[in-house]
Short mmCIF file of C-alpha atoms in Angstrom, two decimals:
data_model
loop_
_atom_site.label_atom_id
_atom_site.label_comp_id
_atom_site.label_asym_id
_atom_site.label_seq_id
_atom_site.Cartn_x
_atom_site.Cartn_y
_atom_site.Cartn_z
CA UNK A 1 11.76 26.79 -3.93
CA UNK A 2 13.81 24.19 -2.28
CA UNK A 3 10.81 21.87 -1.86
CA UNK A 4 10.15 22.35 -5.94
CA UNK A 5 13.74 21.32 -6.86
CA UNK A 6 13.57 18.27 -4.21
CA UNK A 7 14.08 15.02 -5.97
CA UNK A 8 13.36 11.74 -3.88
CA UNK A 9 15.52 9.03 -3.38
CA UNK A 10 13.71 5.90 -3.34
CA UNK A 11 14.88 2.56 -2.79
CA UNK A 12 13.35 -0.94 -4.37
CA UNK A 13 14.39 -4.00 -3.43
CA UNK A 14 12.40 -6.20 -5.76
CA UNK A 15 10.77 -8.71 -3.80
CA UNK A 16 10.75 -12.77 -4.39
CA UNK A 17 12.80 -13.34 -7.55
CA UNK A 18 10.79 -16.47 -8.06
CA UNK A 19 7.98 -14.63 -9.01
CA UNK A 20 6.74 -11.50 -11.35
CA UNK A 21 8.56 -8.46 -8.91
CA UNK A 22 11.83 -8.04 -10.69
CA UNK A 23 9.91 -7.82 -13.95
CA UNK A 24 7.61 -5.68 -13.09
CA UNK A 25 10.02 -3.21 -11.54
CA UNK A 26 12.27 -3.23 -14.26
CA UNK A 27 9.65 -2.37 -16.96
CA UNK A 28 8.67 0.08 -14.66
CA UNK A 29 11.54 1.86 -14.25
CA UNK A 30 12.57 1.40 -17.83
CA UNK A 31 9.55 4.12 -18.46
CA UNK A 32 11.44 7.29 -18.27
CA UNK A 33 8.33 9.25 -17.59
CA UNK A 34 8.19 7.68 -14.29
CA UNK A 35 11.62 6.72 -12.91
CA UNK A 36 13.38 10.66 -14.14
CA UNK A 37 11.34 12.06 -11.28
CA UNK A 38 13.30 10.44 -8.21
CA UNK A 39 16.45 8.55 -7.70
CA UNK A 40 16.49 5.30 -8.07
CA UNK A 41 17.93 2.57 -6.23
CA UNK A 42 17.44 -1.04 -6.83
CA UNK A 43 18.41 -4.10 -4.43
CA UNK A 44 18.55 -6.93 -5.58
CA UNK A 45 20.58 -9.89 -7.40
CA UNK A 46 22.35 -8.86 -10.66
CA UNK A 47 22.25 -12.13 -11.91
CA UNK A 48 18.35 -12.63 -10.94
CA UNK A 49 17.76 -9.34 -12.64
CA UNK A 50 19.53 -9.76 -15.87
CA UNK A 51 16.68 -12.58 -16.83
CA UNK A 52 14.31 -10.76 -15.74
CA UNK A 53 14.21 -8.11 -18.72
CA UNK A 54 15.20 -8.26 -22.31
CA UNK A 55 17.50 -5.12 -21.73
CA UNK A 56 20.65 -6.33 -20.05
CA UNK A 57 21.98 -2.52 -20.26
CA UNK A 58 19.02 -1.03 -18.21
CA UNK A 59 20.44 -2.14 -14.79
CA UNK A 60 23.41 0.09 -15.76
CA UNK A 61 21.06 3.09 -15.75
CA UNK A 62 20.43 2.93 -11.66
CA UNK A 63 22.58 2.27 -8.92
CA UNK A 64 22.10 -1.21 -7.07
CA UNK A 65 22.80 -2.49 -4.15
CA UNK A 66 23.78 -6.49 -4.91
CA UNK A 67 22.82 -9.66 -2.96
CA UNK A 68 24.69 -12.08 -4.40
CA UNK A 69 22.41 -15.49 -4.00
CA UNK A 70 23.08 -18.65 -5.56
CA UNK A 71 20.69 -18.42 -8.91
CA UNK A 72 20.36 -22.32 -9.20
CA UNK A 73 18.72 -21.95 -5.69
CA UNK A 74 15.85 -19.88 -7.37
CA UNK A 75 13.29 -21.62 -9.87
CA UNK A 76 11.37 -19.33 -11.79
CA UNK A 77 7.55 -19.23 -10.68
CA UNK A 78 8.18 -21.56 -7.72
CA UNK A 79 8.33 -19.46 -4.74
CA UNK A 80 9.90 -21.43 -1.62
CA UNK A 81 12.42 -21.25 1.24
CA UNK A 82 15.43 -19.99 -0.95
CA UNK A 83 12.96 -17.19 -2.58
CA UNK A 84 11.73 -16.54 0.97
CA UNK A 85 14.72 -16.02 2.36
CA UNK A 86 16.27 -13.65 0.00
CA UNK A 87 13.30 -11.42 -0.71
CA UNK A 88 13.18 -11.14 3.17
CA UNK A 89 16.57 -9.84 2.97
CA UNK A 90 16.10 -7.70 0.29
CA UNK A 91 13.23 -5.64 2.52
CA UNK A 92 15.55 -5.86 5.42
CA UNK A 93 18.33 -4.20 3.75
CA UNK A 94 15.97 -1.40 2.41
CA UNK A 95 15.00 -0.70 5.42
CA UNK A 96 17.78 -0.52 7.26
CA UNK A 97 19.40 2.11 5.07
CA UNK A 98 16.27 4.03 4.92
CA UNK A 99 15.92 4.82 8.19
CA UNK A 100 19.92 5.29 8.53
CA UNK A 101 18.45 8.43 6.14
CA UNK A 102 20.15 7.28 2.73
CA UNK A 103 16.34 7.05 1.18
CA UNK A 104 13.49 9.37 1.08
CA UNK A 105 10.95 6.11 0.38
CA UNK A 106 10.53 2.49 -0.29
CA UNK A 107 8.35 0.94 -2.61
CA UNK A 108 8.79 -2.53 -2.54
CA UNK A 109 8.23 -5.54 -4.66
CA UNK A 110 6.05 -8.41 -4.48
CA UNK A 111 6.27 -11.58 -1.93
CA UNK A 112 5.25 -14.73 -0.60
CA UNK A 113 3.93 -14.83 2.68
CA UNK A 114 4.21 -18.87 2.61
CA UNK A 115 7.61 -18.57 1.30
CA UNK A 116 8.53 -16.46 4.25
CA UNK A 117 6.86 -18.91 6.09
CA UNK A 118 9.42 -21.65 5.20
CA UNK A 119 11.91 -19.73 5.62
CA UNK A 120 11.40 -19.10 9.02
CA UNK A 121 10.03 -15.31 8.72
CA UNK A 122 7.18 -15.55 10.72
CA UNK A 123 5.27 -12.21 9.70
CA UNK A 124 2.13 -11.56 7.89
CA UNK A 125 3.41 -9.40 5.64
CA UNK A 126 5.65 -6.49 4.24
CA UNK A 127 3.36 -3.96 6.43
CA UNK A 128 4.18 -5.91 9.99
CA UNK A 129 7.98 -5.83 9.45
CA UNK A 130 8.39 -1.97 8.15
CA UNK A 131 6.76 -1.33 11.62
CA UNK A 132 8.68 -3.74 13.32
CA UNK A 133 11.93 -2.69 12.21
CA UNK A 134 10.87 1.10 12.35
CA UNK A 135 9.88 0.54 15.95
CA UNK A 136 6.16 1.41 15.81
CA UNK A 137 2.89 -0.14 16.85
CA UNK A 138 0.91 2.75 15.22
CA UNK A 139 0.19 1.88 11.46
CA UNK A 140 -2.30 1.30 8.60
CA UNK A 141 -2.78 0.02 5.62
CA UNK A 142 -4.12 2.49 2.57
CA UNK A 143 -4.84 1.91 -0.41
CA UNK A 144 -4.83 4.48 -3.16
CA UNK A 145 -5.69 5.06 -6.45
CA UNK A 146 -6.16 7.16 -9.53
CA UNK A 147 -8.70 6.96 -11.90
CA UNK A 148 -7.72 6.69 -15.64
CA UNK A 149 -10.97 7.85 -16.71
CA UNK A 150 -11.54 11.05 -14.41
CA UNK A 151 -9.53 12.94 -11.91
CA UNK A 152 -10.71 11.33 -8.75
CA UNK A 153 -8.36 9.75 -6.46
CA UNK A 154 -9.62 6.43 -4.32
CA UNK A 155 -8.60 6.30 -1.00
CA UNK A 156 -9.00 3.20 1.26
CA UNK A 157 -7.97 2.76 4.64
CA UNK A 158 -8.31 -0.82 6.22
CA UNK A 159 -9.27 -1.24 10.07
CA UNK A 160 -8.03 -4.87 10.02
CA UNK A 161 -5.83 -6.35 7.42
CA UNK A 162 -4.96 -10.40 7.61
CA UNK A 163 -6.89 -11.87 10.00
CA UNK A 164 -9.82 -14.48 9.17
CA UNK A 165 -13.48 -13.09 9.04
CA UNK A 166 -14.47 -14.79 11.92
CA UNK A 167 -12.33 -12.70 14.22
CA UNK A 168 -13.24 -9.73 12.53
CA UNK A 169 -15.97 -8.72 15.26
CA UNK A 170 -13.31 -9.24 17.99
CA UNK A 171 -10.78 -7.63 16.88
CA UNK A 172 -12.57 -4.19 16.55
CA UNK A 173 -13.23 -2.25 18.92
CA UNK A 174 -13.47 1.82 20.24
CA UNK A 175 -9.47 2.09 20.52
CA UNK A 176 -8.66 0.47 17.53
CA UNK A 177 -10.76 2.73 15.47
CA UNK A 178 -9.59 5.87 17.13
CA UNK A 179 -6.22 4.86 15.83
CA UNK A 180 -7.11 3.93 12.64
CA UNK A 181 -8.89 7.31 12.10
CA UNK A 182 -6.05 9.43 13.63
CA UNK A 183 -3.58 7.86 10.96
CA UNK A 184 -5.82 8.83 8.29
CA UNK A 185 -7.00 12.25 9.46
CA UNK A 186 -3.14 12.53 10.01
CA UNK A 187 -1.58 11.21 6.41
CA UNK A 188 -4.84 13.16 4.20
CA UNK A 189 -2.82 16.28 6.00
CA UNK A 190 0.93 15.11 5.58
CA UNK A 191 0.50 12.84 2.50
CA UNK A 192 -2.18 14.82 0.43
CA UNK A 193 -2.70 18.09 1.58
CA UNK A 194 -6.31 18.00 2.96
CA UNK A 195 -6.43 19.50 6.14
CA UNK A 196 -10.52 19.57 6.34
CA UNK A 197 -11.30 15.97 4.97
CA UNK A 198 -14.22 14.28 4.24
CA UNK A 199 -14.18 10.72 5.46
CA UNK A 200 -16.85 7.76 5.21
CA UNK A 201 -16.77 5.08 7.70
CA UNK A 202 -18.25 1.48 7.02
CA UNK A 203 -20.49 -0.42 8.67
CA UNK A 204 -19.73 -4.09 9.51
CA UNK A 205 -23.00 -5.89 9.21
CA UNK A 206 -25.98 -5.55 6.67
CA UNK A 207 -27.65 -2.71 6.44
CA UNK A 208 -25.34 -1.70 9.36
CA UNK A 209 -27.10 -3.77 11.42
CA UNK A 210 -30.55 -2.74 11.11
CA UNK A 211 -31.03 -1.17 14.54
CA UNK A 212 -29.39 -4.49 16.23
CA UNK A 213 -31.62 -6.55 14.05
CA UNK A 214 -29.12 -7.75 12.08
CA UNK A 215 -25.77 -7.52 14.47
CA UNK A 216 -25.21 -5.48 17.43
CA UNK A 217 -21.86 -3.71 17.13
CA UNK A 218 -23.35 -0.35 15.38
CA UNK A 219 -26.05 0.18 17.75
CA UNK A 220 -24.00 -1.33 20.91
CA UNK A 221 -19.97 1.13 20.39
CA UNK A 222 -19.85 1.91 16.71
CA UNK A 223 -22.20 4.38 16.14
CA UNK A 224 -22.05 6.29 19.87
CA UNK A 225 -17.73 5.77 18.72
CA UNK A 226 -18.29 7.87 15.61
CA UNK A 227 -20.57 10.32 17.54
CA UNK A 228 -17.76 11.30 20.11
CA UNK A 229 -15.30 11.30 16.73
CA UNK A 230 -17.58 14.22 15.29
CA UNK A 231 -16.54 16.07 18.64
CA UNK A 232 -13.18 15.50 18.97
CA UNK A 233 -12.50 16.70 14.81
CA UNK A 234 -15.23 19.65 14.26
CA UNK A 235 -12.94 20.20 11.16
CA UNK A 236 -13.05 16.50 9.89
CA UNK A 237 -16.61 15.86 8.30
CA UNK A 238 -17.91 12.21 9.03
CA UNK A 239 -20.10 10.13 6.98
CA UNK A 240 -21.55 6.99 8.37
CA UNK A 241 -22.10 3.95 9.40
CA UNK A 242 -22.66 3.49 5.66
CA UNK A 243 -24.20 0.36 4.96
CA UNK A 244 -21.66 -1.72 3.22
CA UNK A 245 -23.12 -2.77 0.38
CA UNK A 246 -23.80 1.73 -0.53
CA UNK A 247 -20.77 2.70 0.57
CA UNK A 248 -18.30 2.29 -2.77
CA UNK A 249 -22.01 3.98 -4.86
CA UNK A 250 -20.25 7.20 -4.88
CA UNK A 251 -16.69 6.89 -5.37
CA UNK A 252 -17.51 4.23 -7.89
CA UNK A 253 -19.58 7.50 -10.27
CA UNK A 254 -16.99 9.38 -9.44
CA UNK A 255 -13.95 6.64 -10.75
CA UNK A 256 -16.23 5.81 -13.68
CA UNK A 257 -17.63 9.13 -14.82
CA UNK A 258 -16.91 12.45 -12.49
CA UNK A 259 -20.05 12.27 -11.22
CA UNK A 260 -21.68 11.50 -7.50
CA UNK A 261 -20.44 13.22 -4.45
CA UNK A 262 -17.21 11.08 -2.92
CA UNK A 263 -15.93 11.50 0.41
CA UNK A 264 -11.72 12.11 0.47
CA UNK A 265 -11.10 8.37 2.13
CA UNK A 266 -12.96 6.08 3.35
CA UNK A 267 -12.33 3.24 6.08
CA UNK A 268 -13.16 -0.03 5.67
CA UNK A 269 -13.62 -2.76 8.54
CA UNK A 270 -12.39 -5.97 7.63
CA UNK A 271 -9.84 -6.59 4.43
CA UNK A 272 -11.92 -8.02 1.67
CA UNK A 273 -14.85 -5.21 2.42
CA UNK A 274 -12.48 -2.45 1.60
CA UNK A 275 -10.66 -4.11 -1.52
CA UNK A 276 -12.89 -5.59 -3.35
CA UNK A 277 -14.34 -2.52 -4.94
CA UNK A 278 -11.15 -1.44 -4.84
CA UNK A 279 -10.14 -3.71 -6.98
CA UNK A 280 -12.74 -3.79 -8.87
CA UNK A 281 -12.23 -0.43 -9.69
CA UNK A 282 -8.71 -0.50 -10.28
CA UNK A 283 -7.28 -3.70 -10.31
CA UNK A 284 -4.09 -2.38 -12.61
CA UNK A 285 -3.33 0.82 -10.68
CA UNK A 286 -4.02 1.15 -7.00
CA UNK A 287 -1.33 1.08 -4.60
CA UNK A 288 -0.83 0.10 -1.33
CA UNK A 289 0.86 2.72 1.22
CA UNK A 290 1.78 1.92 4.87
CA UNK A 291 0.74 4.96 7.02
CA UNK A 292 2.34 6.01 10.29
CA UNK A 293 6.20 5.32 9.28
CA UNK A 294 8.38 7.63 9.46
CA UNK A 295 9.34 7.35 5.87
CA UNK A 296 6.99 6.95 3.01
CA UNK A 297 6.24 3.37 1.61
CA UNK A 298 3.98 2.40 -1.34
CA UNK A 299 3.70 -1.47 -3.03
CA UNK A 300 1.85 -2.30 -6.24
CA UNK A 301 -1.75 -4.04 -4.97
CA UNK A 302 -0.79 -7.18 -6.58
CA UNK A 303 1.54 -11.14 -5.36
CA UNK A 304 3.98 -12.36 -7.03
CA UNK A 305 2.14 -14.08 -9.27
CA UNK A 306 4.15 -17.35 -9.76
CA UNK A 307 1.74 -18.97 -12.37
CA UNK A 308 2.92 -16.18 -15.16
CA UNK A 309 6.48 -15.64 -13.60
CA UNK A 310 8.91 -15.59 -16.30
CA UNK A 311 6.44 -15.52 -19.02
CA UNK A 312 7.52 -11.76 -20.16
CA UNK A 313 3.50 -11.07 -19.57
CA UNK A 314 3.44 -9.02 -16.44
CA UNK A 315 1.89 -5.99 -16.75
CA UNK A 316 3.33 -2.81 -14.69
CA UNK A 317 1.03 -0.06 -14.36
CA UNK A 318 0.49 -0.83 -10.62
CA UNK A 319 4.30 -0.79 -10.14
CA UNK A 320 4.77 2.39 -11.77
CA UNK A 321 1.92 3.52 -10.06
CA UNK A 322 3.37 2.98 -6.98
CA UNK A 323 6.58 4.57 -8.01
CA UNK A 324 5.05 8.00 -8.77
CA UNK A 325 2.64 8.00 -5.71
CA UNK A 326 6.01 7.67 -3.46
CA UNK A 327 7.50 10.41 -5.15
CA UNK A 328 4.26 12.46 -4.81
CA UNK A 329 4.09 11.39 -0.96
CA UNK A 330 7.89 12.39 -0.49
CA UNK A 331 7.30 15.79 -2.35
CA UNK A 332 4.07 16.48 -0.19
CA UNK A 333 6.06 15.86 2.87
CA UNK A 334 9.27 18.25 1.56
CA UNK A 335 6.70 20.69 1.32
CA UNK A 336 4.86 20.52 4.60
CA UNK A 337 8.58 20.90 6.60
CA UNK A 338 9.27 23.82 4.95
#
């Protein structure tokens, strides 16, 4: 009963104020459909915000947490070191109070990498500094998404996120996959409720490899890799190596019409082989979670967006889907400590 009556308390600080995040946060949270199912917390700039929506009464609705910053600083679609710098310290105050236990979840706005960059963050993304400042080395990236047209729910996990292709090959290897496929094993349980999952595993060359015809890694560790997987989770069913190009057959039936026989998640190798059918299948609603925190995070699966920033055109659906996924993940999680 206490898990039912649980209502999360999620923090968003609203990413780089040059670009499309403070809109798209407050038209999401303007929908009371989505925001009257946690508490909400914003962190931000008041002044920032009250351009960034034709309400000025709807900040008065939810409690924020104000960063004063000097708005002449900030040019609308023109991300640089100013916008950098305070959408860095927007994440870094979220954080902070989150794991001092004043938040349930994050879901976090928009930014520029390059505009961290110049203002002398030097991380790859949101991702690298939620683990950073939580103090782990153990994390993933996955994506998720609900179809509007059926019931089926898109999972993606990524084994490598922002690194150039060329390095992909390099980069994997047998530990790194073990860890990736203990977070997911691990979150379908916590975050979703799946304790006997289905889960389809990539291949990283053509045809996954063609018997070493066509690239070596599947015949040489990834394939014996996935064999000793099978024994270590009896209760986890593995698909694969799926040849890349017939992996996203089934889930895509099942997003598009019900049909086909989907696996729960699947894990991608490299970045672009797990999100582009991703986003081709749901450009406007899937979310990206971090996996492995100890709190819950989700993002919308979209930049900043500087070229339409100010414009009044930026559509939400991905923020508000990212909204209601955190409070689903912090509800699951209520419910599995009780």
């Amino acid at each position: 009963m206490e898990s039912a009556s649980f209502i999360p308390r999620l923090v968003i600080p609203v990413g780089d104020p040059a670009g499309i995040g403070p809109e798209v946060v407050l038209k999401a949270i303007a929908d009371s459909s989505i925001s009257s199912g946690c508490q909400i917390t914003l962190i931000g700039t008041r002044t920032l915000l009250e351009k960034a929506y034709h309400d000025p009464h709807l900040l008065d609705r939810f409690s924020l947490i104000d960063l004063p910053y000097n708005q002449e600083k900030i040019v609308c679609g023109r991300g640089d070191a100013h916008s950098g710098e305070i959408s860095f310290l927007y994440l870094q105050e979220a954080i902070k109070r989150t794991l001092k236990g004043e938040f349930d979840g994050i879901v976090t706005g928009p930014i520029a990498k390059s505009s961290w960059q110049l203002a002398g963050y030097d991380f790859p993304g949101q991702t690298e500094v939620l683990a950073t400042m939580a103090g782990i080395n153990r994390y993933g990236m996955l994506f998720v998404a609900k179809s509007p047209h059926t019931s089926y729910n898109l999972r993606t996990l990524l084994a490598t996120t922002h690194i150039p292709l060329r390095e992909v090959p390099d980069a994997l290897n047998p530990d790194l996959m073990t860890q990736k496929l203990d977070l997911l094993i691990e979150s379908l349980k916590l975050d979703f409720g799946i304790d006997r999952p289905k889960i389809a595993i990539s291949g990283l060359n053509p045809h996954s490899g063609e018997a070493g015809k066509l690239g070596r890694e599947e015949k040489d560790w990834l394939q014996p890799w996935l064999e000793s997987m099978g024994q270590q989770y009896p209760q986890t069913q593995l698909i694969g190596l799926v040849p890349p190009d017939t992996l996203w057959v089934e889930p895509g039936r099942a997003w598009f019409s019900g049909a086909g026989q989907p696996a729960d998640a699947y894990l991608a190798l490299y970045h672009d082989q797990g999100l582009i059918p991703v986003k081709l299948m749901a450009f406007d609603c899937a979310v990206n979670t971090t996996i492995g925190l100890p709190f819950v995070r989700t993002s919308p699966d979209h930049g900043t967006a500087f070229d339409i920033a100010g414009l009044g055109i930026a559509r939400a659906q991905s923020m508000q889907a990212a909204i209601q996924l955190a409070i689903e993940l912090c509800q699951q999680r209520r419910i599995d400590r009780f």
